[in-house]
mmCIF file of C-alpha atoms in Angstrom:
data_model
loop_
_atom_site.group_PDB
_atom_site.id
_atom_site.type_symbol
_atom_site.label_atom_id
_atom_site.label_comp_id
_atom_site.label_asym_id
_atom_site.label_seq_id
_atom_site.Cartn_x
_atom_site.Cartn_y
_atom_site.Cartn_z
ATOM 1 C CA MET P 7 0.000 0.000 0.000
ATOM 2 C CA ALA P 8 1.409 3.387 -0.990
ATOM 3 C CA LEU P 9 1.403 4.916 2.472
ATOM 4 C CA GLY P 10 4.154 7.238 1.330
ATOM 5 C CA LEU P 11 1.402 9.328 -0.239
ATOM 6 C CA LEU P 12 -0.177 9.838 3.150
ATOM 7 C CA SER P 13 1.158 12.680 5.235
ATOM 8 C CA SER P 14 0.500 11.229 8.648
ATOM 9 C CA ARG P 15 1.168 12.380 12.170
ATOM 10 C CA ARG P 16 0.464 10.476 15.340
ATOM 11 C CA LYS P 17 -0.146 11.935 18.745
ATOM 12 C CA LEU P 18 0.984 9.237 21.127
ATOM 13 C CA VAL P 19 -1.379 9.763 24.008
ATOM 14 C CA SER P 20 -3.040 6.783 25.671
ATOM 15 C CA ARG P 21 -6.768 6.793 25.118
ATOM 16 C CA VAL P 22 -9.469 4.455 26.326
ATOM 17 C CA LEU P 23 -13.168 4.365 25.627
ATOM 18 C CA SER P 24 -14.405 4.788 29.173
ATOM 19 C CA TYR P 25 -17.800 5.510 30.669
ATOM 20 C CA PRO P 26 -19.386 7.915 31.430
ATOM 21 C CA PHE P 27 -18.455 10.159 28.517
ATOM 22 C CA SER P 28 -17.746 13.867 28.808
ATOM 23 C CA LEU P 29 -19.319 14.713 25.479
ATOM 24 C CA ALA P 30 -21.600 17.642 26.155
ATOM 25 C CA SER P 31 -19.728 19.762 23.617
ATOM 26 C CA LEU P 32 -20.152 17.259 20.779
ATOM 27 C CA HIS P 33 -23.889 17.760 20.459
ATOM 28 C CA SER P 34 -23.571 21.544 20.129
ATOM 29 C CA HIS P 35 -20.910 21.119 17.436
ATOM 30 C CA ALA P 36 -23.065 18.638 15.533
ATOM 31 C CA THR P 37 -26.157 20.838 15.440
ATOM 32 C CA SER P 38 -24.649 24.331 15.365
ATOM 33 C CA PHE P 39 -25.763 25.088 11.811
ATOM 34 C CA VAL P 40 -28.755 22.748 11.479
ATOM 35 C CA LYS P 41 -31.770 22.606 13.796
ATOM 36 C CA GLU P 42 -31.783 19.400 15.831
ATOM 37 C CA ASP P 43 -35.219 18.292 14.672
ATOM 38 C CA GLU P 44 -34.217 18.818 11.025
ATOM 39 C CA LYS P 45 -30.811 17.114 10.962
ATOM 40 C CA SER P 46 -31.960 13.488 10.662
ATOM 41 C CA LYS P 47 -34.258 14.366 7.757
ATOM 42 C CA LEU P 48 -31.559 16.460 6.084
ATOM 43 C CA VAL P 49 -28.924 13.722 6.339
ATOM 44 C CA GLY P 50 -31.438 11.139 5.091
ATOM 45 C CA ASN P 51 -32.279 13.266 2.075
ATOM 46 C CA VAL P 52 -28.606 13.941 1.335
ATOM 47 C CA PHE P 53 -27.719 10.258 1.014
ATOM 48 C CA THR P 54 -30.963 9.324 -0.713
ATOM 49 C CA ASN P 55 -30.107 11.851 -3.407
ATOM 50 C CA VAL P 56 -26.485 10.805 -3.907
ATOM 51 C CA ALA P 57 -26.535 7.042 -3.173
ATOM 52 C CA SER P 58 -26.084 5.902 -6.788
ATOM 53 C CA SER P 59 -23.141 8.244 -7.381
ATOM 54 C CA TYR P 60 -21.674 8.175 -3.857
ATOM 55 C CA ASP P 61 -18.600 6.044 -4.622
ATOM 56 C CA ILE P 62 -17.860 7.930 -7.857
ATOM 57 C CA MET P 63 -18.028 11.275 -6.046
ATOM 58 C CA ASN P 64 -15.668 9.967 -3.360
ATOM 59 C CA ASP P 65 -13.156 9.101 -6.090
ATOM 60 C CA VAL P 66 -13.507 12.488 -7.771
ATOM 61 C CA MET P 67 -13.430 14.618 -4.613
ATOM 62 C CA SER P 68 -10.439 12.847 -3.055
ATOM 63 C CA GLY P 69 -8.576 11.976 -6.234
ATOM 64 C CA GLY P 70 -8.947 8.333 -5.235
ATOM 65 C CA LEU P 71 -7.227 8.897 -1.865
ATOM 66 C CA HIS P 72 -10.298 7.706 0.037
ATOM 67 C CA ARG P 73 -9.315 4.193 -0.996
ATOM 68 C CA LEU P 74 -5.945 4.561 0.760
ATOM 69 C CA TRP P 75 -7.609 6.069 3.826
ATOM 70 C CA LYS P 76 -9.949 3.105 4.106
ATOM 71 C CA GLU P 77 -7.089 0.667 3.585
ATOM 72 C CA ARG P 78 -5.224 2.408 6.404
ATOM 73 C CA LEU P 79 -8.295 2.095 8.641
ATOM 74 C CA VAL P 80 -8.490 -1.637 7.928
ATOM 75 C CA GLY P 81 -4.763 -1.929 8.536
ATOM 76 C CA LYS P 82 -5.131 -0.374 11.991
ATOM 77 C CA LEU P 83 -8.036 -2.701 12.693
ATOM 78 C CA SER P 84 -5.928 -5.792 11.825
ATOM 79 C CA PRO P 85 -8.919 -8.043 10.989
ATOM 80 C CA PHE P 86 -8.655 -11.686 11.956
ATOM 81 C CA PRO P 87 -10.731 -14.810 11.239
ATOM 82 C CA GLY P 88 -13.538 -15.309 13.718
ATOM 83 C CA MET P 89 -13.877 -11.626 14.596
ATOM 84 C CA LYS P 90 -17.221 -9.852 14.979
ATOM 85 C CA HIS P 91 -17.212 -6.437 13.321
ATOM 86 C CA LEU P 92 -19.888 -3.715 13.238
ATOM 87 C CA ASP P 93 -19.552 -1.111 10.475
ATOM 88 C CA VAL P 94 -21.698 1.860 11.550
ATOM 89 C CA ALA P 95 -22.925 4.186 8.785
ATOM 90 C CA GLY P 96 -21.441 1.579 6.446
ATOM 91 C CA GLY P 97 -23.494 2.769 3.470
ATOM 92 C CA THR P 98 -22.415 0.954 0.317
ATOM 93 C CA GLY P 99 -20.228 -1.486 2.265
ATOM 94 C CA ASP P 100 -16.913 -0.136 0.983
ATOM 95 C CA VAL P 101 -15.039 -0.669 4.265
ATOM 96 C CA ALA P 102 -16.854 -3.914 5.092
ATOM 97 C CA PHE P 103 -15.772 -5.458 1.777
ATOM 98 C CA ARG P 104 -12.174 -4.454 2.483
ATOM 99 C CA ILE P 105 -12.323 -6.153 5.874
ATOM 100 C CA PHE P 106 -13.781 -9.276 4.284
ATOM 101 C CA ASP P 107 -11.068 -9.310 1.624
ATOM 102 C CA SER P 108 -8.366 -8.831 4.247
ATOM 103 C CA ILE P 109 -9.595 -11.782 6.318
ATOM 104 C CA ASN P 110 -10.238 -13.969 3.304
ATOM 105 C CA SER P 111 -7.027 -13.204 1.423
ATOM 106 C CA VAL P 112 -4.843 -16.122 0.398
ATOM 107 C CA LYS P 113 -1.802 -14.435 1.900
ATOM 108 C CA ARG P 114 -3.387 -13.912 5.316
ATOM 109 C CA ARG P 115 -4.852 -17.428 5.361
ATOM 110 C CA ALA P 116 -1.416 -18.870 4.596
ATOM 111 C CA LEU P 117 0.298 -16.785 7.271
ATOM 112 C CA ARG P 118 -2.228 -17.642 9.936
ATOM 113 C CA LYS P 119 -2.916 -21.190 8.710
ATOM 114 C CA VAL P 120 -6.634 -20.485 8.696
ATOM 115 C CA ASP P 121 -9.078 -23.183 7.621
ATOM 116 C CA GLU P 122 -12.518 -22.767 6.110
ATOM 117 C CA ALA P 123 -14.324 -23.583 9.361
ATOM 118 C CA SER P 124 -12.802 -20.631 11.181
ATOM 119 C CA LEU P 125 -13.534 -18.298 8.284
ATOM 120 C CA GLU P 126 -17.227 -19.124 8.489
ATOM 121 C CA GLU P 127 -17.306 -17.821 12.075
ATOM 122 C CA THR P 128 -16.314 -14.326 10.974
ATOM 123 C CA GLN P 129 -19.261 -11.916 11.147
ATOM 124 C CA ILE P 130 -19.304 -8.471 9.559
ATOM 125 C CA PHE P 131 -22.416 -6.340 10.073
ATOM 126 C CA VAL P 132 -23.209 -3.130 8.210
ATOM 127 C CA CYS P 133 -25.796 -0.686 9.536
ATOM 128 C CA ASP P 134 -26.966 2.579 8.000
ATOM 129 C CA ILE P 135 -30.043 4.789 8.342
ATOM 130 C CA ASN P 136 -30.438 5.098 4.582
ATOM 131 C CA PRO P 137 -31.983 2.156 2.664
ATOM 132 C CA ASN P 138 -30.765 3.519 -0.679
ATOM 133 C CA MET P 139 -27.150 3.305 0.477
ATOM 134 C CA LEU P 140 -27.669 -0.192 1.867
ATOM 135 C CA ASN P 141 -29.308 -1.328 -1.375
ATOM 136 C CA VAL P 142 -26.189 -0.291 -3.288
ATOM 137 C CA GLY P 143 -24.147 -2.320 -0.800
ATOM 138 C CA LYS P 144 -26.439 -5.340 -1.206
ATOM 139 C CA GLN P 145 -26.048 -5.196 -4.980
ATOM 140 C CA ARG P 146 -22.264 -5.134 -4.602
ATOM 141 C CA ALA P 147 -22.435 -8.079 -2.186
ATOM 142 C CA ALA P 148 -24.556 -10.082 -4.614
ATOM 143 C CA GLU P 149 -22.095 -9.402 -7.393
ATOM 144 C CA ARG P 150 -19.209 -10.597 -5.197
ATOM 145 C CA VAL P 151 -20.990 -13.665 -3.832
ATOM 146 C CA THR P 152 -20.941 -13.046 -0.617
ATOM 147 C CA HIS P 153 -16.298 0.895 12.574
ATOM 148 C CA ILE P 154 -17.688 4.007 11.630
ATOM 149 C CA ALA P 155 -16.225 5.616 8.493
ATOM 150 C CA PHE P 156 -17.299 9.056 7.305
ATOM 151 C CA GLY P 157 -20.525 8.736 9.295
ATOM 152 C CA ILE P 158 -20.311 10.037 12.859
ATOM 153 C CA ARG P 159 -20.223 13.630 11.609
ATOM 154 C CA ASN P 160 -23.785 13.154 10.338
ATOM 155 C CA VAL P 161 -25.146 11.839 13.633
ATOM 156 C CA THR P 162 -27.484 14.237 15.441
ATOM 157 C CA HIS P 163 -26.523 13.065 18.941
ATOM 158 C CA ILE P 164 -22.870 12.033 18.715
ATOM 159 C CA GLU P 165 -22.649 11.454 22.455
ATOM 160 C CA LYS P 166 -25.484 8.898 22.253
ATOM 161 C CA ALA P 167 -23.809 7.118 19.354
ATOM 162 C CA LEU P 168 -20.560 6.798 21.310
ATOM 163 C CA THR P 169 -22.431 5.598 24.382
ATOM 164 C CA GLU P 170 -24.028 2.887 22.257
ATOM 165 C CA ALA P 171 -20.624 1.985 20.813
ATOM 166 C CA TYR P 172 -19.369 1.558 24.368
ATOM 167 C CA ARG P 173 -22.362 -0.627 25.218
ATOM 168 C CA VAL P 174 -21.964 -3.095 22.342
ATOM 169 C CA LEU P 175 -18.189 -3.453 22.661
ATOM 170 C CA LYS P 176 -16.785 -6.272 24.753
ATOM 171 C CA ARG P 177 -14.010 -5.434 27.213
ATOM 172 C CA GLY P 178 -10.823 -5.098 25.223
ATOM 173 C CA GLY P 179 -12.835 -4.330 22.084
ATOM 174 C CA ARG P 180 -11.630 -1.550 19.798
ATOM 175 C CA PHE P 181 -13.475 1.470 18.466
ATOM 176 C CA LEU P 182 -12.105 3.125 15.308
ATOM 177 C CA CYS P 183 -13.528 6.212 13.640
ATOM 178 C CA LEU P 184 -12.420 7.372 10.186
ATOM 179 C CA GLU P 185 -13.695 10.871 9.520
ATOM 180 C CA LEU P 186 -12.994 14.016 7.556
ATOM 181 C CA SER P 187 -11.255 16.322 9.994
ATOM 182 C CA HIS P 188 -9.283 19.537 10.445
ATOM 183 C CA VAL P 189 -6.177 20.514 8.470
ATOM 184 C CA ASP P 190 -3.457 21.925 10.720
ATOM 185 C CA ILE P 191 -0.903 23.069 8.120
ATOM 186 C CA PRO P 192 -1.388 26.858 7.488
ATOM 187 C CA VAL P 193 -0.777 27.182 3.712
ATOM 188 C CA PHE P 194 -2.309 23.799 2.908
ATOM 189 C CA LYS P 195 -5.349 24.758 5.010
ATOM 190 C CA ASP P 196 -6.040 27.768 2.762
ATOM 191 C CA ILE P 197 -5.776 25.639 -0.372
ATOM 192 C CA TYR P 198 -8.001 22.947 1.151
ATOM 193 C CA ASP P 199 -10.637 25.509 2.169
ATOM 194 C CA LEU P 200 -10.684 26.946 -1.344
ATOM 195 C CA TYR P 201 -11.067 23.467 -2.843
ATOM 196 C CA SER P 202 -13.763 22.500 -0.334
ATOM 197 C CA PHE P 203 -16.038 25.508 -0.744
ATOM 198 C CA GLN P 204 -15.447 26.406 -4.386
ATOM 199 C CA VAL P 205 -14.835 23.059 -6.100
ATOM 200 C CA ILE P 206 -16.589 20.236 -4.192
ATOM 201 C CA PRO P 207 -20.159 21.667 -4.337
ATOM 202 C CA ASN P 208 -19.763 22.288 -8.072
ATOM 203 C CA LEU P 209 -18.476 18.746 -8.596
ATOM 204 C CA GLY P 210 -21.564 17.529 -6.744
ATOM 205 C CA LYS P 211 -23.786 19.473 -9.123
ATOM 206 C CA LEU P 212 -21.910 18.255 -12.198
ATOM 207 C CA ILE P 213 -21.616 14.550 -11.299
ATOM 208 C CA ALA P 214 -24.417 13.838 -8.813
ATOM 209 C CA GLY P 215 -26.803 16.612 -9.856
ATOM 210 C CA ASP P 216 -26.922 17.822 -6.260
ATOM 211 C CA ARG P 217 -24.926 20.880 -5.201
ATOM 212 C CA GLU P 218 -26.711 21.409 -1.882
ATOM 213 C CA SER P 219 -25.789 17.991 -0.461
ATOM 214 C CA TYR P 220 -22.096 18.605 -1.018
ATOM 215 C CA GLN P 221 -22.358 22.154 0.323
ATOM 216 C CA TYR P 222 -23.717 20.541 3.489
ATOM 217 C CA LEU P 223 -20.770 18.113 3.431
ATOM 218 C CA VAL P 224 -18.068 20.791 3.528
ATOM 219 C CA GLU P 225 -19.922 22.860 6.117
ATOM 220 C CA SER P 226 -20.462 19.870 8.391
ATOM 221 C CA VAL P 227 -16.742 19.037 8.274
ATOM 222 C CA ARG P 228 -15.797 22.528 9.470
ATOM 223 C CA ARG P 229 -18.196 22.280 12.416
ATOM 224 C CA PHE P 230 -17.064 18.823 13.481
ATOM 225 C CA PRO P 231 -14.902 18.742 16.663
ATOM 226 C CA PRO P 232 -11.129 18.637 16.054
ATOM 227 C CA GLN P 233 -8.944 15.581 16.603
ATOM 228 C CA LYS P 234 -8.122 14.769 20.230
ATOM 229 C CA LEU P 235 -6.174 12.222 22.281
ATOM 230 C CA GLU P 236 -5.158 9.150 20.241
ATOM 231 C CA TYR P 237 -5.488 9.771 16.537
ATOM 232 C CA GLU P 238 -3.613 9.569 13.256
ATOM 233 C CA ASN P 239 -3.829 12.358 10.706
ATOM 234 C CA LEU P 240 -3.814 11.492 7.005
ATOM 235 C CA VAL P 241 -2.928 14.108 4.363
ATOM 236 C CA GLY P 242 -2.247 16.784 6.950
ATOM 237 C CA GLY P 243 -5.551 16.324 8.766
ATOM 238 C CA VAL P 244 -7.945 16.154 5.821
ATOM 239 C CA VAL P 245 -8.875 12.814 7.340
ATOM 240 C CA ALA P 246 -8.161 11.410 10.811
ATOM 241 C CA ILE P 247 -8.509 7.999 12.427
ATOM 242 C CA ASP P 248 -9.493 8.185 16.093
ATOM 243 C CA SER P 249 -9.150 5.029 18.151
ATOM 244 C CA ALA P 250 -10.083 3.804 21.613
ATOM 245 C CA ILE P 251 -10.238 0.587 23.639
ATOM 246 C CA LYS P 252 -12.959 -0.419 26.078
ATOM 247 C CA LEU P 253 -11.453 -1.330 29.454
#
């Protein structure tokens, strides 16, 4: 994997997913530019409108880098046969398929001496609020014979989502969150802001026929809380992977 293309920085601070959470500020960030009672409907409409062109737009907007970001997420997860994995806001199943491929790869099976019986115990679940996105994922799964990535920013009550993540994790379980984040390199930040507000919405109009949804995208990224504690920045903070362990 060409990780040399990823400008990454790690902040080596120990972080655990502990309870109770101190997340009062997250809710205000998540709803600061959209009324609380309107956000769920808005997010639902956004992904209903762009579901069929979602993966193409990801390629265009990121220049294909989203594929490397997702590979890096899976690499940090280190999937293994027999694991139980929940992909929250999994949409079209892009990350879930990568996890499946990683577990089921000939190379990994040879290294770990995995047999077919143990592979059958592996369970990967994808959940999403939007049926259109899930239908695209089902079609892809059918064609292939069959954490949360870029999703928590669209949750109305982030603190409730993290509380639920804590509840379903077993002790020692890992929580990983791949999300568009905050650039911390001054000159690059100006270029990224220009690209985000002037180019991305117009690409959305040209390719997906929906400028407003991608205007919402760039605005929601700017209002999302910055990286904290244990995280890894990719491409100077355009994307970050936050991680935690349940004690």
